[in-house]
XYZ file of C-alpha atoms in Angstrom:
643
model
C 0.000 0.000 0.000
C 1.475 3.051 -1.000
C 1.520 5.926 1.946
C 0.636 9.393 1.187
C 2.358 12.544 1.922
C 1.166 15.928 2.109
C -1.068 17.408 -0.343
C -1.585 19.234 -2.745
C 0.768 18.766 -5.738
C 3.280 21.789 -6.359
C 6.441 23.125 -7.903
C 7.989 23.753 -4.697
C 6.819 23.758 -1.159
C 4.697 21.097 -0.792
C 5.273 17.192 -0.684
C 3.125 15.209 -3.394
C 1.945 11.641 -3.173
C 3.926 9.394 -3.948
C 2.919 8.153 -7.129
C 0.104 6.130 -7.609
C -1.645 7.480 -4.654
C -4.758 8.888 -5.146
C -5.935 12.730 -4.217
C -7.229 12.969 -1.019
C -11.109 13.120 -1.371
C -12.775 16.309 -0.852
C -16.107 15.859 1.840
C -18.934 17.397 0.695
C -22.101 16.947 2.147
C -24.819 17.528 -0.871
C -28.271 16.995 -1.536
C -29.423 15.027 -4.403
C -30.474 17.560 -7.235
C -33.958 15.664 -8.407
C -34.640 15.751 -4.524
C -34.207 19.093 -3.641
C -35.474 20.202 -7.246
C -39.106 17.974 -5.763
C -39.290 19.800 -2.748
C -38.639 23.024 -4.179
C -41.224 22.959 -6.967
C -43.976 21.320 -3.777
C -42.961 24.587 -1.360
C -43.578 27.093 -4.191
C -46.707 25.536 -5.101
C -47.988 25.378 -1.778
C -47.266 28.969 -1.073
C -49.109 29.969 -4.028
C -51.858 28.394 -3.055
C -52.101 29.383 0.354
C -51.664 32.956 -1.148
C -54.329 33.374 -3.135
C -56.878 31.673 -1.046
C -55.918 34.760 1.435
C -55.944 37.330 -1.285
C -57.823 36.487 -4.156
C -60.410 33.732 -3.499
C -64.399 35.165 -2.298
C -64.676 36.069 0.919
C -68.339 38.112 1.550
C -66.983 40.245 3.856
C -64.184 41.243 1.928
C -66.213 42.038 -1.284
C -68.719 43.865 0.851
C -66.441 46.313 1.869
C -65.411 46.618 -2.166
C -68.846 47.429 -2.928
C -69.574 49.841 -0.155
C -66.218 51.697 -1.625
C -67.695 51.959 -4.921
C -70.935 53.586 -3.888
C -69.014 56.249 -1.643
C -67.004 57.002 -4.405
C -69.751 57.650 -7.095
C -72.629 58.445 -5.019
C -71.784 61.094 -3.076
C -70.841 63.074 -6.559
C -74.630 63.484 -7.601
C -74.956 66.177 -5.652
C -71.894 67.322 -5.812
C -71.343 71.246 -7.336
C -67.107 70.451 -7.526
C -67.368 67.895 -10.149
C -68.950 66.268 -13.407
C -70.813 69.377 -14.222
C -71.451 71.026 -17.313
C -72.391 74.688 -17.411
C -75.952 74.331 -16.667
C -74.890 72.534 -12.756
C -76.323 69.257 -14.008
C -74.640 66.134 -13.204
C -73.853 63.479 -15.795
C -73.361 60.275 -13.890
C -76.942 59.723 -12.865
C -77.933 56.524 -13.824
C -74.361 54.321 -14.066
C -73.574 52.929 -10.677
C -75.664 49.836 -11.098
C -74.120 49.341 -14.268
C -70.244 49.994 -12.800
C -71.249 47.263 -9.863
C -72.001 44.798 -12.369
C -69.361 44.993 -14.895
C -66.491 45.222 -11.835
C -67.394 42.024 -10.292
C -67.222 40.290 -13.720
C -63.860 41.739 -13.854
C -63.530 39.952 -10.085
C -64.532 36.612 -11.654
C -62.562 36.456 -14.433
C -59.419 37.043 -12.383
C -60.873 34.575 -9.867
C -61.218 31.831 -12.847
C -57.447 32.852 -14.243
C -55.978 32.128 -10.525
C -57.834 29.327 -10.147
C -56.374 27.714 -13.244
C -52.577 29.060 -12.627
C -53.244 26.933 -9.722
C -54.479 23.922 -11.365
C -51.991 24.053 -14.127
C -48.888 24.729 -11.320
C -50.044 21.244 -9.596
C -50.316 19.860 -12.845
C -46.550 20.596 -13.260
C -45.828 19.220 -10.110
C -47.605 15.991 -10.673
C -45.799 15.172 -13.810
C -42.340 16.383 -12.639
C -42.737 13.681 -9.879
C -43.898 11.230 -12.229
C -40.397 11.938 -14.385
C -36.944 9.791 -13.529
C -34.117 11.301 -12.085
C -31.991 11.148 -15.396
C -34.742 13.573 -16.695
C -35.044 15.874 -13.972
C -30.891 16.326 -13.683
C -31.452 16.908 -17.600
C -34.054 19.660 -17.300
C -31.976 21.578 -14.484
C -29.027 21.713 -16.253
C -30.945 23.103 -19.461
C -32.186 26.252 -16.996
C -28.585 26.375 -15.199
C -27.145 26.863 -18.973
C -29.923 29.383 -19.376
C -29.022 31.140 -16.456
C -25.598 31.344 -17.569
C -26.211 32.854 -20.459
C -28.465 35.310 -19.404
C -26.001 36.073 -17.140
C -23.735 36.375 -19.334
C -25.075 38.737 -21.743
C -26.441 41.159 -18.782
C -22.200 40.848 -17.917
C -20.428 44.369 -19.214
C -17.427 43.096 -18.563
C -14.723 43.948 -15.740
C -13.922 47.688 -15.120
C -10.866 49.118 -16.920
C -7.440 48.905 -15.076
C -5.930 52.268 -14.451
C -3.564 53.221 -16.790
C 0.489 52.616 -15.614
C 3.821 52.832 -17.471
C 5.355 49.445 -18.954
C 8.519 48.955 -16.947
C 11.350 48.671 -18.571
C 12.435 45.036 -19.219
C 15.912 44.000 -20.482
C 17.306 40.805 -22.045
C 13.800 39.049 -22.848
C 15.789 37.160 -26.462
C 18.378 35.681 -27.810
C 21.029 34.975 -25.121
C 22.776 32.694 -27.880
C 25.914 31.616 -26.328
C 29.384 32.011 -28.291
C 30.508 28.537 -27.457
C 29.411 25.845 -30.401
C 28.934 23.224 -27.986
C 27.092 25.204 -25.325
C 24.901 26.218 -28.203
C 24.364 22.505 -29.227
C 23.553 21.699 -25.419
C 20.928 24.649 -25.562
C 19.174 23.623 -29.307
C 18.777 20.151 -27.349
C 16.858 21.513 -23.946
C 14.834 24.211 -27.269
C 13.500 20.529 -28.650
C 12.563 18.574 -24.933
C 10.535 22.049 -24.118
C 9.223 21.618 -27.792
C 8.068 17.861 -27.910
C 6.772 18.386 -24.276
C 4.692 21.285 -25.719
C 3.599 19.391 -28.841
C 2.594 16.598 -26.702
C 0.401 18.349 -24.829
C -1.049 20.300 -27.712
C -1.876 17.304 -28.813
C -3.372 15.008 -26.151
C -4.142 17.622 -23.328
C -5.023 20.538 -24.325
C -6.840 22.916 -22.420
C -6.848 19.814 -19.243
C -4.031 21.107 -16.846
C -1.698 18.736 -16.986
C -1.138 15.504 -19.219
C -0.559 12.092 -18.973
C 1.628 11.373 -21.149
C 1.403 7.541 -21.545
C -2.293 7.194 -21.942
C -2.425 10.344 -23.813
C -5.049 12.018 -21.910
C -5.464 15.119 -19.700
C -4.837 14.783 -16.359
C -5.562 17.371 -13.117
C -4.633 17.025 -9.545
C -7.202 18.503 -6.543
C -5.484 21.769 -6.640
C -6.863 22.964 -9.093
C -10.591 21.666 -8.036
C -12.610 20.287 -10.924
C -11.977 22.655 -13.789
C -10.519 22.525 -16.601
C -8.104 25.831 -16.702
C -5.311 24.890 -18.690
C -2.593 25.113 -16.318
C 0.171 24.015 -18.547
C -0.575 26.434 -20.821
C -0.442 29.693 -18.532
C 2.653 27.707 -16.581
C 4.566 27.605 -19.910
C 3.641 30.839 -21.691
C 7.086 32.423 -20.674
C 9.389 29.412 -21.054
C 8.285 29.656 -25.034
C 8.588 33.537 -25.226
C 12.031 33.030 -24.092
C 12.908 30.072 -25.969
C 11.792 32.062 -28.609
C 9.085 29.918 -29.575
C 6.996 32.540 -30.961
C 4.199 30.483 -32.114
C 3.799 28.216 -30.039
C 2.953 31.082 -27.579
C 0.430 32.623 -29.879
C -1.223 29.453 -29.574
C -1.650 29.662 -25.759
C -2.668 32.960 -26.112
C -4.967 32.663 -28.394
C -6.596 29.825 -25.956
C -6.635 32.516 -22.973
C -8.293 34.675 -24.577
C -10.821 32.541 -25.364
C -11.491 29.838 -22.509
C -9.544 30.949 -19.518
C -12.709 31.208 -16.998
C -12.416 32.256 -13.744
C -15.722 32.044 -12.577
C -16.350 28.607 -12.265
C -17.196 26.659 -9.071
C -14.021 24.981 -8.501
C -12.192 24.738 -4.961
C -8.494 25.328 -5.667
C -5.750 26.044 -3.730
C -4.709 29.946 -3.141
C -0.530 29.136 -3.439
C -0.603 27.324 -6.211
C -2.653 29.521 -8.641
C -1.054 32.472 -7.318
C 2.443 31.105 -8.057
C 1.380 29.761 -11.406
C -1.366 31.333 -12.904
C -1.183 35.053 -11.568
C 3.004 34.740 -11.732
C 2.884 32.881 -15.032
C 0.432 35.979 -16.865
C 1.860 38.469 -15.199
C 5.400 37.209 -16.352
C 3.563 37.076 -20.079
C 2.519 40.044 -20.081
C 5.899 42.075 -18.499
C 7.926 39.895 -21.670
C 5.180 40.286 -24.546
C 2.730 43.935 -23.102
C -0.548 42.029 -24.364
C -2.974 43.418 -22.140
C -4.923 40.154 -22.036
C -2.562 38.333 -19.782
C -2.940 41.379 -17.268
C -6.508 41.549 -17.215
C -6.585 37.603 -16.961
C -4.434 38.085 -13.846
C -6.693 40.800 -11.873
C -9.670 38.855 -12.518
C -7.931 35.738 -11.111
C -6.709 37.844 -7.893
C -9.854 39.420 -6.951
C -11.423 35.549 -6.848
C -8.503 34.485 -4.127
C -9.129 38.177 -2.041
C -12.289 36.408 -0.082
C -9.472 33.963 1.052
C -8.100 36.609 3.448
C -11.485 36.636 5.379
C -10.051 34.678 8.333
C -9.890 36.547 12.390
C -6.503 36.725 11.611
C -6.142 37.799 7.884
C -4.139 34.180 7.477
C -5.552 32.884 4.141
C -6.904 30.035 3.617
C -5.571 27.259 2.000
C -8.115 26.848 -0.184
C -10.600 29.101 -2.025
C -13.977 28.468 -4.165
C -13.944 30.705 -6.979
C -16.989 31.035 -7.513
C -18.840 30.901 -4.017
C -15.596 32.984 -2.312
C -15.735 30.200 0.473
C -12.219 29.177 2.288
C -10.797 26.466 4.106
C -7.767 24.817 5.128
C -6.310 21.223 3.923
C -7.614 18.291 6.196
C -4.645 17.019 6.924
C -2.833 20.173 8.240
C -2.004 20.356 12.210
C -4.947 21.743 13.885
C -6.808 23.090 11.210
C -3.589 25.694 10.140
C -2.537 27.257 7.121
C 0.697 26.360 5.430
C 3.873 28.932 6.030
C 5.227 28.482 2.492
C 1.747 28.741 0.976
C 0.582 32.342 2.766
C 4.241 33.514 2.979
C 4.527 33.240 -1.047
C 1.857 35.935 -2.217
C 4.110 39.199 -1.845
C 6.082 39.182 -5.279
C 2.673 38.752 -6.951
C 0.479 40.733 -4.962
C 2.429 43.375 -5.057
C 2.526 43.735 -8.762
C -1.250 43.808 -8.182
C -1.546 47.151 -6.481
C 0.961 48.541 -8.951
C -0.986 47.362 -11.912
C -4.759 48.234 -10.736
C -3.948 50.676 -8.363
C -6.013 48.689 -5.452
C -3.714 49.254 -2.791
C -5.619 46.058 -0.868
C -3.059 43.404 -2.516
C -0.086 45.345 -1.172
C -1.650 46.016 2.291
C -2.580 42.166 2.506
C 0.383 40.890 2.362
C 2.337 43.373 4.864
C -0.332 42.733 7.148
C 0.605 38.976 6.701
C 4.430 40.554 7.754
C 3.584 42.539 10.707
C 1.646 39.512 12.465
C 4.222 37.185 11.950
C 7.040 40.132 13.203
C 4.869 39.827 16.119
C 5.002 36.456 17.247
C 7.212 34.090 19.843
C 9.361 31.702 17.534
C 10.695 28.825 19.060
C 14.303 29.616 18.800
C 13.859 31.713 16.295
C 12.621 29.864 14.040
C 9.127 30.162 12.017
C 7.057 26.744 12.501
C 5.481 25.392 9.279
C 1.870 25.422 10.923
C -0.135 28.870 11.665
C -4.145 28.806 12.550
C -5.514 31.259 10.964
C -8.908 31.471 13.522
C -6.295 31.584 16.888
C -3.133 33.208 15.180
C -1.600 30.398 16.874
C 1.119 28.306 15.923
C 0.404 24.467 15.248
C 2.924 21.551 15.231
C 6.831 22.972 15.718
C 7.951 21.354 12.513
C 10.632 23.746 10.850
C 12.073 22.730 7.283
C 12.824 24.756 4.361
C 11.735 21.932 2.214
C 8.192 21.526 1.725
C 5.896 23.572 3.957
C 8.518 26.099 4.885
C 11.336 26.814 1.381
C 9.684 29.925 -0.399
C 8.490 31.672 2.554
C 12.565 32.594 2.891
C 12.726 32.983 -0.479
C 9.979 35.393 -0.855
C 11.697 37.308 1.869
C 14.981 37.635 0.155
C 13.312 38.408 -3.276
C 10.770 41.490 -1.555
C 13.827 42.931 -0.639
C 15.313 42.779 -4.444
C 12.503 43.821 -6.114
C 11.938 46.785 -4.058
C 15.442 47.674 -5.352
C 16.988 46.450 -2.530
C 14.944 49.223 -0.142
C 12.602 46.973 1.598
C 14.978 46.445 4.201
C 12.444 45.077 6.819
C 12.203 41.897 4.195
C 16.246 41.712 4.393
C 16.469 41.976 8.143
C 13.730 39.513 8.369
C 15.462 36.786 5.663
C 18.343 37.550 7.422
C 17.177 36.571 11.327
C 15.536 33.784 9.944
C 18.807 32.497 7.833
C 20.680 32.841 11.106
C 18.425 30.603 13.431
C 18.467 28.295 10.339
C 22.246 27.494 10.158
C 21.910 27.427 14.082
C 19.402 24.478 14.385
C 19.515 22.736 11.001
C 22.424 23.061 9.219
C 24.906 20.172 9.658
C 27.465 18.360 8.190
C 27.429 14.603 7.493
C 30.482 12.237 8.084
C 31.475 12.178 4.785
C 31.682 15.677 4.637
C 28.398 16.588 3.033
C 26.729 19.573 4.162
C 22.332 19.499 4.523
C 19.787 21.097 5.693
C 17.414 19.023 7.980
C 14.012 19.028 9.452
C 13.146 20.518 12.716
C 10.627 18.372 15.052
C 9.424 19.328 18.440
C 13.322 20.088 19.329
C 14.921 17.458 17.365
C 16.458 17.694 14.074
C 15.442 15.061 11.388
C 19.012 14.220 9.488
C 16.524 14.161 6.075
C 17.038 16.601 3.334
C 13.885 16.595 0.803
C 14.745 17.302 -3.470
C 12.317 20.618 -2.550
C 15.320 21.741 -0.176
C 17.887 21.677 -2.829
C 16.636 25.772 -4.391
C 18.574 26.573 -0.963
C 21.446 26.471 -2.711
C 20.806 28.934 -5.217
C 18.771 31.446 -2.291
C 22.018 31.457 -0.318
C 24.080 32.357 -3.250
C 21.286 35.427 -4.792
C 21.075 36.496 -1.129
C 24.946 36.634 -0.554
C 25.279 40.145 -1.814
C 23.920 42.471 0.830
C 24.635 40.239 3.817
C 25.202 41.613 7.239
C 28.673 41.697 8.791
C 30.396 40.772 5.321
C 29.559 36.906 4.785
C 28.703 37.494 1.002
C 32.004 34.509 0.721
C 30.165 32.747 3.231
C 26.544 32.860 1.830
C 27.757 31.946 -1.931
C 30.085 29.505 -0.022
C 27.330 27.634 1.882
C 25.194 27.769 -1.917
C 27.990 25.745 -3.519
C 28.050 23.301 -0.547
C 24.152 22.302 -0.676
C 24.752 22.505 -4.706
C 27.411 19.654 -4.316
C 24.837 17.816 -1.832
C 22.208 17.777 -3.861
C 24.542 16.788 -7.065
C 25.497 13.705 -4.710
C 21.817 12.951 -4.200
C 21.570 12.784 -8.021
C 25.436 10.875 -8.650
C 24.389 8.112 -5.872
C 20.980 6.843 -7.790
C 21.145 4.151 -11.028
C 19.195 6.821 -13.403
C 21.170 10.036 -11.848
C 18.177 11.764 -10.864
C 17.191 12.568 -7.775
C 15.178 11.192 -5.108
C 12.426 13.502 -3.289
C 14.192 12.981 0.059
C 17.382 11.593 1.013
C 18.781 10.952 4.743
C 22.184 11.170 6.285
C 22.247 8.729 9.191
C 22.960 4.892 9.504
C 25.870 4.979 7.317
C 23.869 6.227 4.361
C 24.774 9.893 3.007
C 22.327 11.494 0.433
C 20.252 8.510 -0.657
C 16.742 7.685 0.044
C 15.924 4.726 2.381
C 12.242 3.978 1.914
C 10.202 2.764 -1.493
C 8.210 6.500 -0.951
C 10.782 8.726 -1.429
C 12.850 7.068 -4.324
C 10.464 8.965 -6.833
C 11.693 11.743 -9.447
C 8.667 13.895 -10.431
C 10.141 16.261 -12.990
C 11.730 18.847 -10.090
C 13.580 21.610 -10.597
C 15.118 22.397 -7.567
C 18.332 20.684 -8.083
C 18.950 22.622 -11.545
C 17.504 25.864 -10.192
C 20.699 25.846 -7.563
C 23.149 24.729 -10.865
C 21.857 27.932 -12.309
C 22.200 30.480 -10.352
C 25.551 28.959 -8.586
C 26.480 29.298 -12.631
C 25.444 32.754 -13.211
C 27.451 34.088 -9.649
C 30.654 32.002 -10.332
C 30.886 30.604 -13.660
C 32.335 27.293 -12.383
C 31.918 25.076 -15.456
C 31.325 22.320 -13.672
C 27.402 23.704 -12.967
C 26.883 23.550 -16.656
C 28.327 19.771 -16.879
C 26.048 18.567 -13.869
C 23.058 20.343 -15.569
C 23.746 18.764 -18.637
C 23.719 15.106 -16.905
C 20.756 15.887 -15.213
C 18.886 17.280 -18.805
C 20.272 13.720 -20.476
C 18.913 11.653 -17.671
C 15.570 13.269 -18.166
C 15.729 12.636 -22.025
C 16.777 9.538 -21.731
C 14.688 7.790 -18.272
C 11.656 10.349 -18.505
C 10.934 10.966 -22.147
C 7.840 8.957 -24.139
C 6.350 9.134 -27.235
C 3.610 11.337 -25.298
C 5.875 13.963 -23.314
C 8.006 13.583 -20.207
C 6.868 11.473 -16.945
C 8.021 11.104 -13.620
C 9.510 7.803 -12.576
C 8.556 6.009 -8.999
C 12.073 4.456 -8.280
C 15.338 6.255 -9.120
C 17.420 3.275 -8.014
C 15.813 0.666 -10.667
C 17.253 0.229 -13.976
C 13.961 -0.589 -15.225
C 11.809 2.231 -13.563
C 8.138 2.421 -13.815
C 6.508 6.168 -14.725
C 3.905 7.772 -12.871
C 2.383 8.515 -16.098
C 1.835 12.164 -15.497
C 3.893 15.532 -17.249
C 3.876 18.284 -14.633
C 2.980 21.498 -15.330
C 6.064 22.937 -13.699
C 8.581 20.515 -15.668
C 7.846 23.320 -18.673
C 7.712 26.394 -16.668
C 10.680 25.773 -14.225
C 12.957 22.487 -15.172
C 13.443 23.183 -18.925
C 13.321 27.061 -18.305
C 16.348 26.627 -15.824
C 17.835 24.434 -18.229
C 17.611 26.426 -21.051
C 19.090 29.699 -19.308
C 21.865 27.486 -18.117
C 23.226 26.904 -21.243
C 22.550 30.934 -22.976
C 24.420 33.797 -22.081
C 24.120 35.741 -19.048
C 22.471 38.782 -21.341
C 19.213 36.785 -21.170
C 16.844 37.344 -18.444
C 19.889 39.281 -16.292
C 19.409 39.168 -12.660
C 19.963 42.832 -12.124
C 16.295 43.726 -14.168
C 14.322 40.424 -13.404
C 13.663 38.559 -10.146
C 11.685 34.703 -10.541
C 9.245 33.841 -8.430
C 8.670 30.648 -6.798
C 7.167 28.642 -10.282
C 10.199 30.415 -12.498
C 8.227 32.865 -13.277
C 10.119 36.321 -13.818
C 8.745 39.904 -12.835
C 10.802 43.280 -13.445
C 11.886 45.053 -9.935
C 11.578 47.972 -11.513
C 11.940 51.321 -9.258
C 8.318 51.721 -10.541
C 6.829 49.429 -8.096
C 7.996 51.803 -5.159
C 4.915 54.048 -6.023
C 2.570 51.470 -5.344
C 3.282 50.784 -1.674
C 0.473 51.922 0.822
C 0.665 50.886 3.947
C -2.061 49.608 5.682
């Protein structure tokens, strides 16, 4: 039996199932629709009837008084000199108010006979709606739901216009060829694995949000709830606009514009559409300026703002798009939110305010800041558990693999994309960096420096594959550290870099496990049958990257491109790319499913590993969590309110 970690599936910060293990159901407690259609259709009918026997049957009394109100209003006129007089005084209505009486209670019993039969023909209706099966009466309610729909959306005028603001500048979005003929050769090769995993999915998937890639089918995970919203496409958007795959991105354009739907009643969770749907259009629309991509992105963010409705301004995990309804995953300690889910909403959400002028994503987030600045940490560090009804912490579980990694990356990368003037971010990144190398930082006994797991005041010698972007944090955070340990910082990157290469070098298909341990004689392999997967992760290359891009050490680029041949070579099918369930076997089974992330963040890293350091320069773009890169343009300054 195959034992499940954490939900949901994500890029980064979350464990996954292993594979094969089915989503964790969601509990809903619902009424039938034919039964509460029945007793909907008996209630109104009932209440009709009971309201017009009050109202409109014959009651003597009643119609008395009617008829005593007709003769004071005529008869008293006869004599009257104020009205219905010509010039000689005479009155003209002598004569008529028998014949008014009668021809006002015919009027009466008409309308008496035209409410009696509405009432027949209404229990008519009911009577043969009972008499119909339930395969009929689901039929009929979704013909008036699809009415309703379209009603409502023809009444719709469409979503107000976004204030105009300048385009910031953006540098080094093409080309980045690299001079080196072999380099070049290396990068033409990761151009074609981002193309057949594209084509793949064009082909089988498209419009699902993911693929499988061995059945050929679309596949989805509960994180993004029941609907279809094409996450591959909006994860991949700026992976082809750099790759230069120009058409390819017209194509998912073209499908944005014309079935991304936001209002649909689908339960997904708040990280994971932040980091890849609102990163992934804004990124599209900072690289290409189409407008659509922005406007997709507001309308996505104001469906995740009812999330924030908690005692505490915590989000939920979890948001219904359509209903505005939040809650938190099942299996969470106590009911809490995740650390690394609401501590990754700042780079986004702050692009927000700048581009709609709503200062409310901006003041969200901070708020987020200043409650957290406020709280006890258990030896300074931040547990991965926060309820957002108590503002309590949960379970004192520290990692800065899943559950706790882009919380202190989002911290590091406020601070650069404020041009480096958000300095309550830096101070922050760097307390919490301190306690880190305090508690979990080690080294093994063959030399091999990790970061492990803090557990109600013991450390956990495991290191997960989601750990392994450490490496690259420590060496974009080096620059600006306090009491000159820049050497240190980019130091310490290079160390976990070499760890997590060992993770990769000890394995039969030299990829990487999702968690390896360093205890019982056994340095940077996985022990048990649920962590020997490889699910497409970036981490690993993510570090190679950006150890590259600070020091140019070639041997980044050589461990990158044994990592990008492994993948060809264990992970590629006639249908895409799939995960594999044991690293170890030579004959490895796949998990039959192509990850939206392996196109936004593996083969983007990839690729930019092997161009020149002219495309997508760190000085004029900072990446969010998914790979998705935003300007830090000194424009964004303007659009911080505080709360």
């Amino acid at each position: 039996m195959t034992t499940p970690a954490l939900l949901p599936l994500s890029g980064r910060r979350i464990p996954t199932l292993s594979p094969g293990a089915s989503s964790f159901p969601h509990h809903r407690a619902t009424l039938r629709l034919s039964e509460k259609f029945i007793l909907l259709l008996i209630l109104s009918a009932f209440i009709t009837l009971c309201f017009g026997a009050f109202f409109f049957l014959p009651d003597n009394s009643k119609h008395k008084r009617f008829d005593l109100g007709l003769e004071d209003v005529l008869i008293p006129h006869i004599d009257s000199p104020k009205e219905g007089k010509h010039a000689s005084g005479q009155v003209v209505i002598h004569g008529q108010g028998g014949h008014d009486e009668h021809r006002h209670r015919e009027e009466e019993e008409s309308l008496r006979d035209k409410i009696r039969a509405d009432h027949e023909r209404a229990l008519q209706e009911a009577k043969e709606k009972l008499r119909k099966s339930r395969e009929e009466l689901q039929a009929e309610i979704q013909t008036e739901k699809n009415k309703v729909m379209e009603d409502l959306k023809k009444k719709d005028t469409g979503p107000k216009p976004l204030p105009p603001v300048p385009m910031p500048k953006v540098a080094g979005v093409s080309d980045g060829e690299p001079p080196e003929p072999d380099v070049k050769e290396k990068r033409d090769k990761i151009r074609e694995m981002m193309k057949h995993a594209w084509d793949s999915y064009r082909q089988y998937g498209w419009g699902h949000n993911e693929l499988k890639p061995l059945a050929k089918k679309g596949h989805s995970t509960n994180i993004f709830g029941n609907s279809q919203l094409g996450a591959t496409i909006v994860d991949a958007l700026d992976t082809l606009y750099i790759m230069g795959l120009h058409e390819e991105f017209r194509d998912g354009q073209e499908w944005i514009e014309q079935n991304l739907d936001f209002g649909v009643n689908a339960e997904v969770s708040v990280f994971e559409v932040n980091i890849r749907f609102i990163g992934g259009l804004l990124a599209a629309y900072y690289l290409s300026g189409q407008e659509v991509f922005k406007l997709k992105a507001v309308q996505l963010a104001e469906k995740l703002l009812p999330a924030f409705n908690t005692p505490t301004g915590i989000p939920w995990a979890m948001v219904n798009l359509k209903s505005g309804v939040g809650r938190n995953w099942g299996w969470a300690s106590a009911g809490s939110s995740i650390l690394a889910e609401f501590g990754t909403l700042h780079m986004e959400f702050v692009h927000l305010t700048y581009l709609t002028g709503n200062p409310a994503y901006y003041q969200k987030v901070m708020h987020i800041r200043k409650l957290l600045a406020k709280m006890d940490r258990p030896n300074g560090l931040y547990p991965n558990y926060l309820n957002p009804r108590t503002g309590r912490w949960g379970q004192h579980h520290t990692s800065v693999g899943g559950l706790g990694d882009s919380f202190y990356e989002y911290l590091l990368k406020a601070w650069l994309m404020s041009d480096k003037t958000d300095t309550e971010a830096r101070k922050t990144y760097d307390d919490a960096i301190e306690a880190i190398e305090r508690h979990l930082i080690r080294k093994s006994n063959g030399g091999l420096t990790f970061i492990g797991e803090w557990k109600n005041g013991h450390l956990e010698r495991k290191m997960g594959h989601l750990a392994c972007f450490a490496g690259g944090m420590f060496a974009l955070g080096a620059d600006g550290s306090p009491d000159d340990k820049a050497g240190h910082y980019l130091q310490l990157g290079a160390e976990i870099a070499h760890t997590c290469h060992e993770s990769y070098d000890r394995t039969v298909l030299k990829l990487g496990p999702e968690a390896f341990k360093f205890d019982s004689g056994l340095e940077a392999v996985a022990v048990r049958q649920n962590e020997k997967y490889y699910i497409l992760r970036p981490e690993v290359i993510e570090t190679y990257w950006y150890m590259w891009r600070f020091t140019h050490d070639p041997k980044y680029r050589q461990w990158g491109w044994e990592a990008a041949q492994a993948i060809d070579k264990y992970c590629r099918v006639s249908g895409g790319f799939s995960g594999v369930k044991d690293v170890y076997s030579s004959n490895p089974t796949y998990d039959d499913v192509q990850q939206s992330f392996f196109l936004a963040e593996t083969l983007k890293y990839l690729y930019l590993l092997f161009s020149s350091d002219d495309l997508m320069p760190l000085e004029s773009w900072v990446f969010n969590t998914e790979a998705h890169p935003s300007t830090d343009s000194q424009l964004l300054l303007d659009c911080r309110h505080e709360p």
